[in-house]
Each structure stands twice: as structure tokens, then as C-alpha cells.
CSV table of N, CA and C in Angstrom, one decimal:
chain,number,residue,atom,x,y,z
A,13,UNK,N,23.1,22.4,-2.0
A,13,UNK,CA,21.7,22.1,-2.1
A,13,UNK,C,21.3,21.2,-3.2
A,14,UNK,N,22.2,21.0,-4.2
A,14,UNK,CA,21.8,20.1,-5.2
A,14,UNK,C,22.2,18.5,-4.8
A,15,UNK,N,23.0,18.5,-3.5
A,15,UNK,CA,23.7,17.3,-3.4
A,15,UNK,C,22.1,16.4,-3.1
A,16,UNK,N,22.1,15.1,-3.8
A,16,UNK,CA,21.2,14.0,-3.3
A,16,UNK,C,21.7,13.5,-1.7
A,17,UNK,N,22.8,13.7,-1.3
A,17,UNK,CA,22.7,13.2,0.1
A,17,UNK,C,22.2,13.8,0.8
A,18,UNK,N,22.0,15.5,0.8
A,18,UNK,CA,21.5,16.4,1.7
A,18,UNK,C,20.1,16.4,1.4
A,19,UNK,N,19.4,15.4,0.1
A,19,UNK,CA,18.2,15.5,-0.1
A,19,UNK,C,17.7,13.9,0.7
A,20,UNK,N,18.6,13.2,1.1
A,20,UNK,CA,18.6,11.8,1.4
A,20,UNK,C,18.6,12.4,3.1
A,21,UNK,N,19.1,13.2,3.3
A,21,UNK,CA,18.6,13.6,5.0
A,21,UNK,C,18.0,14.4,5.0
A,22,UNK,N,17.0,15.2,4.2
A,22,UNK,CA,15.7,15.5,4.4
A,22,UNK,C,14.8,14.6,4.2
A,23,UNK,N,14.7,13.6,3.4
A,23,UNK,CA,13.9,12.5,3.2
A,23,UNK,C,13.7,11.7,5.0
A,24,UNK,N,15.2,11.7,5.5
A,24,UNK,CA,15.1,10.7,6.4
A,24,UNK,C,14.3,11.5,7.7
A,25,UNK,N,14.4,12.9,8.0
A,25,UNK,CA,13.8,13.8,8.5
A,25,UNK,C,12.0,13.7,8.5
A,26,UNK,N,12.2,13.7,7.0
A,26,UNK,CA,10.3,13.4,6.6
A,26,UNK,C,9.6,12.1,7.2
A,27,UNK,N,10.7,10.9,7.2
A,27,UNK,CA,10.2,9.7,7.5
A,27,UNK,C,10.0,9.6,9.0
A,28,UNK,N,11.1,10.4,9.8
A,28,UNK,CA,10.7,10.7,11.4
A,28,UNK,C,9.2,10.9,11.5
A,29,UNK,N,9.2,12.4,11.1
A,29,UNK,CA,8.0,13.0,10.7
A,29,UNK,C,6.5,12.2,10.5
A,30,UNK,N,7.0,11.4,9.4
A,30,UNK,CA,5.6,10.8,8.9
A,30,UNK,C,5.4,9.4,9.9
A,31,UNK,N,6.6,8.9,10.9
A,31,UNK,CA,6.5,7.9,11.9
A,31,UNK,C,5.5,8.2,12.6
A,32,UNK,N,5.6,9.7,13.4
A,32,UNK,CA,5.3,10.5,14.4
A,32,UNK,C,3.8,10.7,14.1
A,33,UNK,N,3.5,10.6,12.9
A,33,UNK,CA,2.1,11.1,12.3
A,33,UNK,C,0.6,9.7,12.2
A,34,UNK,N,1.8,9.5,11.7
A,34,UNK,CA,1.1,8.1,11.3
A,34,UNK,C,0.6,7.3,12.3
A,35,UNK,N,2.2,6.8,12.9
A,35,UNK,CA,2.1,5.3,14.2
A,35,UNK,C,1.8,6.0,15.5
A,36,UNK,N,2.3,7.4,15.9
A,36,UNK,CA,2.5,7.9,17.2
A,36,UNK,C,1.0,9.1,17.6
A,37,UNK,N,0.3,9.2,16.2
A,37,UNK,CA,-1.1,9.8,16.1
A,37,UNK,C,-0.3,11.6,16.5
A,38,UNK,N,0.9,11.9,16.2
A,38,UNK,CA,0.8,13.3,16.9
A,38,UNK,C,1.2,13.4,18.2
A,39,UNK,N,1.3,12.4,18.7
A,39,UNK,CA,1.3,12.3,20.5
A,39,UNK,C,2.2,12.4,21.1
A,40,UNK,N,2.3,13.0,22.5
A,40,UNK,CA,4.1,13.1,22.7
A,40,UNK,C,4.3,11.9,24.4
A,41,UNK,N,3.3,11.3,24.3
A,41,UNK,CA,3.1,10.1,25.0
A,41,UNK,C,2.3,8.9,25.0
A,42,UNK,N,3.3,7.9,24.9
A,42,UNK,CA,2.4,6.0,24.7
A,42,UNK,C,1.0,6.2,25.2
A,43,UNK,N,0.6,6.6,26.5
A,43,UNK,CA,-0.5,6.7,27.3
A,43,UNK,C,-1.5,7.1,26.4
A,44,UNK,N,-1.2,8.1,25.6
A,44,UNK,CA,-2.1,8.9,24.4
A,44,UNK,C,-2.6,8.3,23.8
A,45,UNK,N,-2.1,7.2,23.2
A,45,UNK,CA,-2.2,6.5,22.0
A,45,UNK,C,-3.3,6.2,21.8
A,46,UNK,N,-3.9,5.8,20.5
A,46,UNK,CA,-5.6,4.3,20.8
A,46,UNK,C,-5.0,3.5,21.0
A,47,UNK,N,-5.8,2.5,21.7
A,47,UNK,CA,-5.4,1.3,22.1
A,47,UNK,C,-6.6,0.3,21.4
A,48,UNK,N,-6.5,0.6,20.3
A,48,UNK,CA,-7.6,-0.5,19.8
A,48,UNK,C,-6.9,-1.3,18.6
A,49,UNK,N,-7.3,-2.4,17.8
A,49,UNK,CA,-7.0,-3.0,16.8
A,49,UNK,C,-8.2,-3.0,16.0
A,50,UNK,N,-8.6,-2.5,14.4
A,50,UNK,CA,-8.9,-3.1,13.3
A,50,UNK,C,-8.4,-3.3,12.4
A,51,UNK,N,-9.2,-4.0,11.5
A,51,UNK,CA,-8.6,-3.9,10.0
A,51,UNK,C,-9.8,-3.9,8.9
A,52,UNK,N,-9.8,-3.3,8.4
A,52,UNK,CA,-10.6,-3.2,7.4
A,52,UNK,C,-9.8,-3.4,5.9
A,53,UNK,N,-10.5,-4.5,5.2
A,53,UNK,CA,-10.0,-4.7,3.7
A,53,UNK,C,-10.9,-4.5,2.6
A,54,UNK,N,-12.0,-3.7,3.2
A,54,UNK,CA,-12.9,-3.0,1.8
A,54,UNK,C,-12.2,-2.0,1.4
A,55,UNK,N,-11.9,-1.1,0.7
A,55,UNK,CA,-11.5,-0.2,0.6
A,55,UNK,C,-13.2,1.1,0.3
A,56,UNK,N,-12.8,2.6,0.8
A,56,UNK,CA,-13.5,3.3,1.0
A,56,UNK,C,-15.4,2.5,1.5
A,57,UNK,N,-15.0,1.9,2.2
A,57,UNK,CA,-16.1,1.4,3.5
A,57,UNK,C,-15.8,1.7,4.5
A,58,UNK,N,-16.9,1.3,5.5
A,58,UNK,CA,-16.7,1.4,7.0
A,58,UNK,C,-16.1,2.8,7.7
A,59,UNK,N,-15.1,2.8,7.5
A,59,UNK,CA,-14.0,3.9,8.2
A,59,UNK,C,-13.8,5.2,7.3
A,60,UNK,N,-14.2,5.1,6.2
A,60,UNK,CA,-14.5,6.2,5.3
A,60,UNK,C,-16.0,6.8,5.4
A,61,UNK,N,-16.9,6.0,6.2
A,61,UNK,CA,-18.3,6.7,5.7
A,61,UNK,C,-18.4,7.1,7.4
A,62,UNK,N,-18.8,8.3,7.3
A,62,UNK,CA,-19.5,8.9,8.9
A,62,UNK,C,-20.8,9.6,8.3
A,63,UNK,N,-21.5,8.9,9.4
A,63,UNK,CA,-22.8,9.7,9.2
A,63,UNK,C,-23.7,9.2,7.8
A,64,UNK,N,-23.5,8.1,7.5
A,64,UNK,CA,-24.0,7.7,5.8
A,64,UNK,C,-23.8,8.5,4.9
A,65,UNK,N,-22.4,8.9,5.0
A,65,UNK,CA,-21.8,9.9,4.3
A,65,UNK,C,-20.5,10.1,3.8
A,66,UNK,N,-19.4,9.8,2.9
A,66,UNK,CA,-18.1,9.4,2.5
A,66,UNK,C,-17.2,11.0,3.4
A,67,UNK,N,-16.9,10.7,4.1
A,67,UNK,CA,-15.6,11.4,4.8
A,67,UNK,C,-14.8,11.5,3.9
A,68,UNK,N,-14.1,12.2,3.2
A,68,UNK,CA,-12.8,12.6,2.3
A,68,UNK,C,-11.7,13.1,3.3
A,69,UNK,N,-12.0,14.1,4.2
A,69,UNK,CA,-11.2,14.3,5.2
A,69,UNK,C,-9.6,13.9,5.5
A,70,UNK,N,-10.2,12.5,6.0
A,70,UNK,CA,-9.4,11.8,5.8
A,70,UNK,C,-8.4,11.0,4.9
A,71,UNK,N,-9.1,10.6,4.4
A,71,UNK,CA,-8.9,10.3,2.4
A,71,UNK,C,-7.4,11.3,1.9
A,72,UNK,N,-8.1,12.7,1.5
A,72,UNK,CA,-6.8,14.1,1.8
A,72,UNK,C,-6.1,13.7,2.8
A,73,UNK,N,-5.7,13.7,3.8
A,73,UNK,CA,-5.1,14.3,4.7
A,73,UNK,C,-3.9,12.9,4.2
A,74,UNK,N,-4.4,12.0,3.9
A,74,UNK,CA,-3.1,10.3,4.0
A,74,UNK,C,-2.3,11.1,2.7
A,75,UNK,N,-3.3,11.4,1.6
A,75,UNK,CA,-3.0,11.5,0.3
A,75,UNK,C,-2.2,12.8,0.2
A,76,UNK,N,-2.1,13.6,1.5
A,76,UNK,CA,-1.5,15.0,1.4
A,76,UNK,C,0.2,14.7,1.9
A,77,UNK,N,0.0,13.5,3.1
A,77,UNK,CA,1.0,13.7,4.0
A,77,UNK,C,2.0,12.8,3.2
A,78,UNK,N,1.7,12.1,2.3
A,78,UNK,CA,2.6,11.3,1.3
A,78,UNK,C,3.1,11.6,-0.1
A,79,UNK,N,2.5,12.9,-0.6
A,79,UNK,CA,2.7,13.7,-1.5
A,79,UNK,C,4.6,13.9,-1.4
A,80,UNK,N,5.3,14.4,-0.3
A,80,UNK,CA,6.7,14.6,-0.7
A,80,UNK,C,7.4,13.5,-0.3
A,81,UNK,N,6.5,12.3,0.0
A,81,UNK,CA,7.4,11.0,0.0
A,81,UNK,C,7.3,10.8,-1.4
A,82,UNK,N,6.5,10.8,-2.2
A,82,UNK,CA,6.6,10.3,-4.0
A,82,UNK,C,7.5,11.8,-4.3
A,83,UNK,N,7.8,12.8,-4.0
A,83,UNK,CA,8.6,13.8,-4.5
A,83,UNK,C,10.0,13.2,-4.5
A,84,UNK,N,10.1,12.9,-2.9
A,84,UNK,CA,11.5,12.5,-2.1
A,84,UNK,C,11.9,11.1,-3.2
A,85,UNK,N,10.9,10.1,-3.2
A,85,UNK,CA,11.7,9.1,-4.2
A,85,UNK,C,11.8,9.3,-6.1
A,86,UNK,N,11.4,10.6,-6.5
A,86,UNK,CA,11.6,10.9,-8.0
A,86,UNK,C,13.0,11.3,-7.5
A,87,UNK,N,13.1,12.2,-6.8
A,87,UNK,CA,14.6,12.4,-7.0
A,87,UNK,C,15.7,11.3,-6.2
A,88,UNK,N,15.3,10.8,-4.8
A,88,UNK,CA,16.6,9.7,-4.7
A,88,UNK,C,16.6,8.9,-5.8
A,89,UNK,N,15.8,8.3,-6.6
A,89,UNK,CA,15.8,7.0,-7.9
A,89,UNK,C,15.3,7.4,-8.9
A,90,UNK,N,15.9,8.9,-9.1
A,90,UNK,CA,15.9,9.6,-10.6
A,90,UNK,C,16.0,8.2,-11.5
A,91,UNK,N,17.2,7.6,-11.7
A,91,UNK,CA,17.6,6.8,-12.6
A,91,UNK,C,16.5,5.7,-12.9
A,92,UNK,N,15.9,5.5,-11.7
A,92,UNK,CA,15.4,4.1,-11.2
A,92,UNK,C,14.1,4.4,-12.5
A,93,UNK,N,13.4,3.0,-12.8
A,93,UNK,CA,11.8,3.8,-13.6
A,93,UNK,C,11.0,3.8,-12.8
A,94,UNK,N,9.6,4.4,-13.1
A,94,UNK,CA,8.8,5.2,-12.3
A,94,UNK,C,8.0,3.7,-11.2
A,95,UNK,N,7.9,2.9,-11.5
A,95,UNK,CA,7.4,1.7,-11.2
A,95,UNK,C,8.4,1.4,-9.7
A,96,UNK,N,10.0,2.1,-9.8
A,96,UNK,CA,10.6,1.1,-8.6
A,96,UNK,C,10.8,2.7,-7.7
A,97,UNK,N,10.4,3.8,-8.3
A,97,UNK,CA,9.6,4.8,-7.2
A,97,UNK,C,8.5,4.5,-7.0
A,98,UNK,N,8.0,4.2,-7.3
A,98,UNK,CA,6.7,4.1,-6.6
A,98,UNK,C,6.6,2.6,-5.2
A,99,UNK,N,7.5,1.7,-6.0
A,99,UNK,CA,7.5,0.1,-4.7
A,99,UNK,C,7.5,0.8,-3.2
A,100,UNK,N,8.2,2.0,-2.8
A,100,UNK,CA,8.9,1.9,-1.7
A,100,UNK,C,7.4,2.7,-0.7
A,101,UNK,N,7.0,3.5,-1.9
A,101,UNK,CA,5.6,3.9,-1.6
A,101,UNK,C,4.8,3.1,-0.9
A,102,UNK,N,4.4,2.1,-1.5
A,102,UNK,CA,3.2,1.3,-1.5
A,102,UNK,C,3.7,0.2,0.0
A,103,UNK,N,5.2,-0.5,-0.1
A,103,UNK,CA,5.3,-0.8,1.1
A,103,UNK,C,5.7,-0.4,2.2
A,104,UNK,N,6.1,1.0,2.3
A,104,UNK,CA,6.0,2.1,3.8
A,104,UNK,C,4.5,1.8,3.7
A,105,UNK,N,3.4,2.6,3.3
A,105,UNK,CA,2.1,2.5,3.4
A,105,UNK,C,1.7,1.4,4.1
A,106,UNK,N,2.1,0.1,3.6
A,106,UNK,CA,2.0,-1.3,4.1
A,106,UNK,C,2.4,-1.5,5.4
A,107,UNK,N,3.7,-1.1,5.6
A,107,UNK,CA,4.2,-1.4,6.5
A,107,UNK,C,3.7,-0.5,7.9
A,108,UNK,N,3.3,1.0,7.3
A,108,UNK,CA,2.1,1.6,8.7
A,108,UNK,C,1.3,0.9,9.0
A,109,UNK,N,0.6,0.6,8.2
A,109,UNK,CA,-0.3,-0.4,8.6
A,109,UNK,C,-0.6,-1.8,9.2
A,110,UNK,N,0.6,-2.0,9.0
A,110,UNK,CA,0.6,-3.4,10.1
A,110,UNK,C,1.2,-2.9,10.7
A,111,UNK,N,2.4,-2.0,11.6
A,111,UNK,CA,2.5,-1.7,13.1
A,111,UNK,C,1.3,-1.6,13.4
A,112,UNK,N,0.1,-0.6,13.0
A,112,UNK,CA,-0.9,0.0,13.7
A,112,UNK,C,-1.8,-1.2,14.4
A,113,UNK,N,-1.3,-2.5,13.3
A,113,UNK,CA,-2.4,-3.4,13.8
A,113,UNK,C,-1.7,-4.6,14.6
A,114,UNK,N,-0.5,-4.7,14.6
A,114,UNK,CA,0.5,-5.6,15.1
A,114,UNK,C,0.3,-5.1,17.2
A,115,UNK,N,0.8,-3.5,16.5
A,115,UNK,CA,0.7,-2.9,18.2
A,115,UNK,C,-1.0,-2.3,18.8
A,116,UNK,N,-1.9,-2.7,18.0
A,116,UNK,CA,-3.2,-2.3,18.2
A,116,UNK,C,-3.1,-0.5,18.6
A,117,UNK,N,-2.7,0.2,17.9
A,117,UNK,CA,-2.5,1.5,18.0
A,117,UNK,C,-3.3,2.2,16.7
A,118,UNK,N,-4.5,1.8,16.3
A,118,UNK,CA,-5.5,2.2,15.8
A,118,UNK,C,-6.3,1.4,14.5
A,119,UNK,N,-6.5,2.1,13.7
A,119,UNK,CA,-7.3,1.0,12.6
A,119,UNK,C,-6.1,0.9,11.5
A,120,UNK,N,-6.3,-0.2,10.9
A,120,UNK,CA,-5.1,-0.3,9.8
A,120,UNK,C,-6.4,-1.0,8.7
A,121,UNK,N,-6.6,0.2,7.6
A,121,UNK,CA,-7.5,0.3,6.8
A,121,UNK,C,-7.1,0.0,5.2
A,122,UNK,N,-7.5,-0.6,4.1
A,122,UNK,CA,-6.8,-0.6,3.2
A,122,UNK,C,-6.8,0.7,2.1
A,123,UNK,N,-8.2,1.2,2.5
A,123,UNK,CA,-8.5,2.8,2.1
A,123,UNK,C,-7.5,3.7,2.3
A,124,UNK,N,-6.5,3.4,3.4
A,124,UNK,CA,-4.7,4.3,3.8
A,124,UNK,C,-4.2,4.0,3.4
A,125,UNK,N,-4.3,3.1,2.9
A,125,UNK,CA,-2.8,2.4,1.6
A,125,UNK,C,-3.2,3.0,-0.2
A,126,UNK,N,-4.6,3.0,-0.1
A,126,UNK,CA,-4.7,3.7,-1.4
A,126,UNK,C,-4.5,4.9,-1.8
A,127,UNK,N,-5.4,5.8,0.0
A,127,UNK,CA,-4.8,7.2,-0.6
A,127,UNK,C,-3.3,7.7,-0.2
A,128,UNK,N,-2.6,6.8,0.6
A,128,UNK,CA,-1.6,7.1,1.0
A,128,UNK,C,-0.7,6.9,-0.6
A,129,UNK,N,-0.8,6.0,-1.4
A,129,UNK,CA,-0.1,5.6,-2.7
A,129,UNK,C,-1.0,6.6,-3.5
A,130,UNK,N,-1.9,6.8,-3.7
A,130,UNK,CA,-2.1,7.9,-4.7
A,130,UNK,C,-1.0,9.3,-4.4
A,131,UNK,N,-1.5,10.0,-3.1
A,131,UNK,CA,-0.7,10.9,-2.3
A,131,UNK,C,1.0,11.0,-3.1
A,132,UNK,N,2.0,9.7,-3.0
A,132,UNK,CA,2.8,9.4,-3.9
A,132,UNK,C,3.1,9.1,-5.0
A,133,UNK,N,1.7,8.8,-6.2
A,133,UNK,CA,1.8,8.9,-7.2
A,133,UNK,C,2.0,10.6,-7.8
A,134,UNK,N,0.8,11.6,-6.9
A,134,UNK,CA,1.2,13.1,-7.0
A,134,UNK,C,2.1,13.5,-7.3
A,135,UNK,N,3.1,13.1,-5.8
A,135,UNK,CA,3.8,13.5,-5.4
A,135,UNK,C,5.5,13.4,-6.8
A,136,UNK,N,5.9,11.9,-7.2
A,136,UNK,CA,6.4,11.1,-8.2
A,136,UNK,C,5.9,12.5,-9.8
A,137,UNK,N,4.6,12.8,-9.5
A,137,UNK,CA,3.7,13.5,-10.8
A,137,UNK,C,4.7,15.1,-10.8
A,138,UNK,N,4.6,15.5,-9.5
A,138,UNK,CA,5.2,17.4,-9.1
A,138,UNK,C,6.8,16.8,-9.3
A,139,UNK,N,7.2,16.2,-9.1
A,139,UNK,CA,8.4,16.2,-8.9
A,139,UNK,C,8.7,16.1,-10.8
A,140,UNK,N,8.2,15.1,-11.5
A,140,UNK,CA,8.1,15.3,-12.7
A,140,UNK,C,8.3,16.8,-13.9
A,141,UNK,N,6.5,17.5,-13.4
A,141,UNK,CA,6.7,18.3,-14.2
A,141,UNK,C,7.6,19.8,-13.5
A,142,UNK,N,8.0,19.5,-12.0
A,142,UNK,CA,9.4,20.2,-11.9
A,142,UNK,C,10.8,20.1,-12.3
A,143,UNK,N,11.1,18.5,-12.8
A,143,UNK,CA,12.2,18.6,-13.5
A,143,UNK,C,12.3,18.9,-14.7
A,144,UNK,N,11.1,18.3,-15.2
A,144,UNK,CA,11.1,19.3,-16.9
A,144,UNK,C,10.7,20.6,-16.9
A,145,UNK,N,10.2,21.4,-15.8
A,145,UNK,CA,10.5,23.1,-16.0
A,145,UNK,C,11.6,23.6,-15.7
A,146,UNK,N,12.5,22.8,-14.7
A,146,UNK,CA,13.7,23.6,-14.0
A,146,UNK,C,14.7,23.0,-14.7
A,147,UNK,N,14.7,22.0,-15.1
A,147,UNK,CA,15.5,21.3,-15.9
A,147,UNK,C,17.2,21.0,-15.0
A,148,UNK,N,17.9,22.0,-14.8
A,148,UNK,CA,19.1,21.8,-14.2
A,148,UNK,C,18.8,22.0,-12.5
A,149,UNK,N,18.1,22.4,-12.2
A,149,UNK,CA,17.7,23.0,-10.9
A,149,UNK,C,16.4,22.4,-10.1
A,150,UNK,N,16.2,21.6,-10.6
A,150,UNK,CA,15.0,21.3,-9.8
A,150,UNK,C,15.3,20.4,-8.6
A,151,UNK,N,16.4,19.8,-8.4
A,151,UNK,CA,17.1,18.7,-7.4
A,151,UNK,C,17.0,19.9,-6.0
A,152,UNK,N,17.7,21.2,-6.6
A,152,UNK,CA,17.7,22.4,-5.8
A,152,UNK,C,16.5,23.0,-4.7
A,153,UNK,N,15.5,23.5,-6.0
A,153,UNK,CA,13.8,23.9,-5.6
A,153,UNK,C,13.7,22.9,-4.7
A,154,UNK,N,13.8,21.5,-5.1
A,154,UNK,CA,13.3,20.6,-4.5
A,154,UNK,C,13.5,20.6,-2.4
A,155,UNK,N,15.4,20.9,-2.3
A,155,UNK,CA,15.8,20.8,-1.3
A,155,UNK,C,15.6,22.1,-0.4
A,156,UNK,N,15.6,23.0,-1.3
A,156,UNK,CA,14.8,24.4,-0.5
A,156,UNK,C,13.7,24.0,0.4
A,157,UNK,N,12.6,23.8,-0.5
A,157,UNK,CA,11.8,23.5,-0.4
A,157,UNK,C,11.7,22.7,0.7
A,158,UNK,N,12.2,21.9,0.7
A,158,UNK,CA,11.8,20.6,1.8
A,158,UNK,C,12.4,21.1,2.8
A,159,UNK,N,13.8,21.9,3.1
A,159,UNK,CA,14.4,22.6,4.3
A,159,UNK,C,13.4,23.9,4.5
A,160,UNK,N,12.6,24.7,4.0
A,160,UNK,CA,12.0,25.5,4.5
A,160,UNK,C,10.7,24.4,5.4
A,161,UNK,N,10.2,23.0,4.9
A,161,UNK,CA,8.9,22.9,5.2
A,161,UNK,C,9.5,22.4,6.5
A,162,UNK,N,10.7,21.8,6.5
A,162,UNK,CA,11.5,20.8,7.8
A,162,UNK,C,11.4,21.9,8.9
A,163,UNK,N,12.1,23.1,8.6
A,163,UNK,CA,12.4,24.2,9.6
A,163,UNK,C,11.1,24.4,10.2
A,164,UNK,N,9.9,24.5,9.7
A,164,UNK,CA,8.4,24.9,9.9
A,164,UNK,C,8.1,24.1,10.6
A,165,UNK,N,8.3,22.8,10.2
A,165,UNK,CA,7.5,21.6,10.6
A,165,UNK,C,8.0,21.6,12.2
A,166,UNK,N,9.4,21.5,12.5
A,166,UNK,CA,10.3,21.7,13.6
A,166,UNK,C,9.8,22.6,14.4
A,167,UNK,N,9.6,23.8,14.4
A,167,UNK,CA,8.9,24.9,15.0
A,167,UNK,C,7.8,24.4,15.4
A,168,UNK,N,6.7,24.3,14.4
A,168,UNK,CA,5.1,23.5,15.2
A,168,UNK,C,5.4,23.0,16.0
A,169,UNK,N,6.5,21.8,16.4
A,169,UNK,CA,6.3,20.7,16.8
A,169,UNK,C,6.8,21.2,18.1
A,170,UNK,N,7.9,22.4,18.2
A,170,UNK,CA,8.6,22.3,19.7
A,170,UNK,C,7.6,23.7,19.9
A,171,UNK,N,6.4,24.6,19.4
A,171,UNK,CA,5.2,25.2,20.1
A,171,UNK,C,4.5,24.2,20.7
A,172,UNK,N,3.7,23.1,19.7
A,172,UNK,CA,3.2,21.9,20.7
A,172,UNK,C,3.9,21.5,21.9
A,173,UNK,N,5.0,20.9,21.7
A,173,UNK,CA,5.5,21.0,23.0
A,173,UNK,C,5.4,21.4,24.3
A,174,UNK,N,5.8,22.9,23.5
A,174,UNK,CA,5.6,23.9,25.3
A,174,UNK,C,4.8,24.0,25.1
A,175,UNK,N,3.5,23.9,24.5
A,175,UNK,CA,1.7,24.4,25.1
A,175,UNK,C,1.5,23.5,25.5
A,176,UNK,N,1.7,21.9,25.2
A,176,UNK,CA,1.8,20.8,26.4
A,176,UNK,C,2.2,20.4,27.3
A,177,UNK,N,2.9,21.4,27.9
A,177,UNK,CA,3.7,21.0,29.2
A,177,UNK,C,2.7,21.5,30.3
């Protein structure tokens, strides 16, 4: 459980995950999808206000789902400094966002890129003050961890399934 490779295929497991979330909206067919294109480059405008009113909702939910991608890269580029964990952050975020708008499969906002990169500065933050509490062990916590949330996550996903059939 301490090995970085077994933490390097939960990582690659999360990025399925966060494909499916992100580009695929949750959906277990293309037909599903939006079929619309925006882009918005105000950040927290437009697509953040409903109702003349700031939606956070959303805001959370980018900032939640990217939390153990900044975990995932404190530990693959322990060595690395905090600056070249965070690059890979900022351009996955980027890079959702232009599928979304390349394949017109929803809005590609730059308010998702902020809280999606906050979400991973957290994330970069927990993995921190877990390695200075666990000190030898926290590569460990870390892989538990992420294999209890995989096994869970796995389960939702094949109930969805069969209640969608």
C-alpha cells in the first residue's frame, strides 16, 4: 500500500472517474449529453449567478471533485515543488474545458478552472498536513483511502447502471 505505483493506479482510476464526470456529465450514453457550446471568460458571472443570485453549488461541487487530484499529485511529485504539483492541476482543468467546448458538450467556463484549481490547491494543502502528521505513513492512509473511495465510487456507478436499464 505504500508503493507509489499502486498509488499511480488509483490516480489513473480517479482520472477515468473525473473524465466521466466532467466530459460525459455522469451519462452512460452520447445521446444524453448537452449538445450546446459556451464559453464564458468572466470568472464568477453569468453561469455562476441564478436567479440574481451567486450559485456556489456549483463552485463546491468543481472544487470538491478535484480535491484528491491535488492529493494524488502531493504524493506522485513529492520531490517535485509545490508549483510543478500544482501545473498538471491547472492544465487537466484546462484541458476539460476545451473538450467541453471543442465537442460542444456543455459550457466551458473559466469560473471551472478556478474552482476546479482551488479544489487542488486543498487538496496539495490535506495531503501536506497528512504527511507531517503521519510522517512515515501517510503515502499509506493516503492509498487506503483512495481504495476505499474507488471501491464505493465503483459500486454507485454499477447501482446506476442497473436502475438504468
Amino acid at each position: 500500500m505504500k508503493s507509489k505505483k499502486f498509488t499511480l493506479a488509483l490516480f489513473i482510476f480517479y482520472c477515468l472517474v473525473l473524465t466521466w464526470i466532467i466530459i460525459f456529465k455522469v451519462q452512460f450514453s452520447f445521446e444524453d449529453l448537452p449538445h450546446f457550446r459556451s464559453l464564458n471568460l468572466i470568472p464568477f458571472s453569468e453561469s455562476a449567478i441564478v436567479n440574481d443570485k451567486m450559485n456556489f453549488d456549483e463552485i463546491i461541487q468543481n472544487m470538491l471533485v478535484f480535491i484528491p487530484f491535488g492529493i494524488f499529485m502531493r504524493v506522485l511529485l513529492e520531490e517535485k515543488t509545490l508549483l510543478k504539483q500544482f501545473i498538471p492541476i491547472i492544465f487537466t482543468s484546462l484541458l476539460f474545458e476545451g473538450i467541453q467546448y471543442i465537442f460542444a458538450i456543455g459550457a466551458s467556463d473559466i469560473t471551472d478552472v478556478i474552482s476546479n484549481s482551488f479544489g487542488g490547491i486543498i487538496g496539495i494543502a490535506i495531503a501536506l498536513v497528512l504527511s507531517k502528521i503521519t510522517r512515515k505513513n501517510w503515502i499509506t492512509l493516503i492509498n487506503a483511502i483512495s481504495l476505499v473511495g474507488g471501491i464505493t465510487l465503483t459500486l454507485l456507478t454499477v447501482i446506476l447502471l442497473l436502475a438504468n436499464m
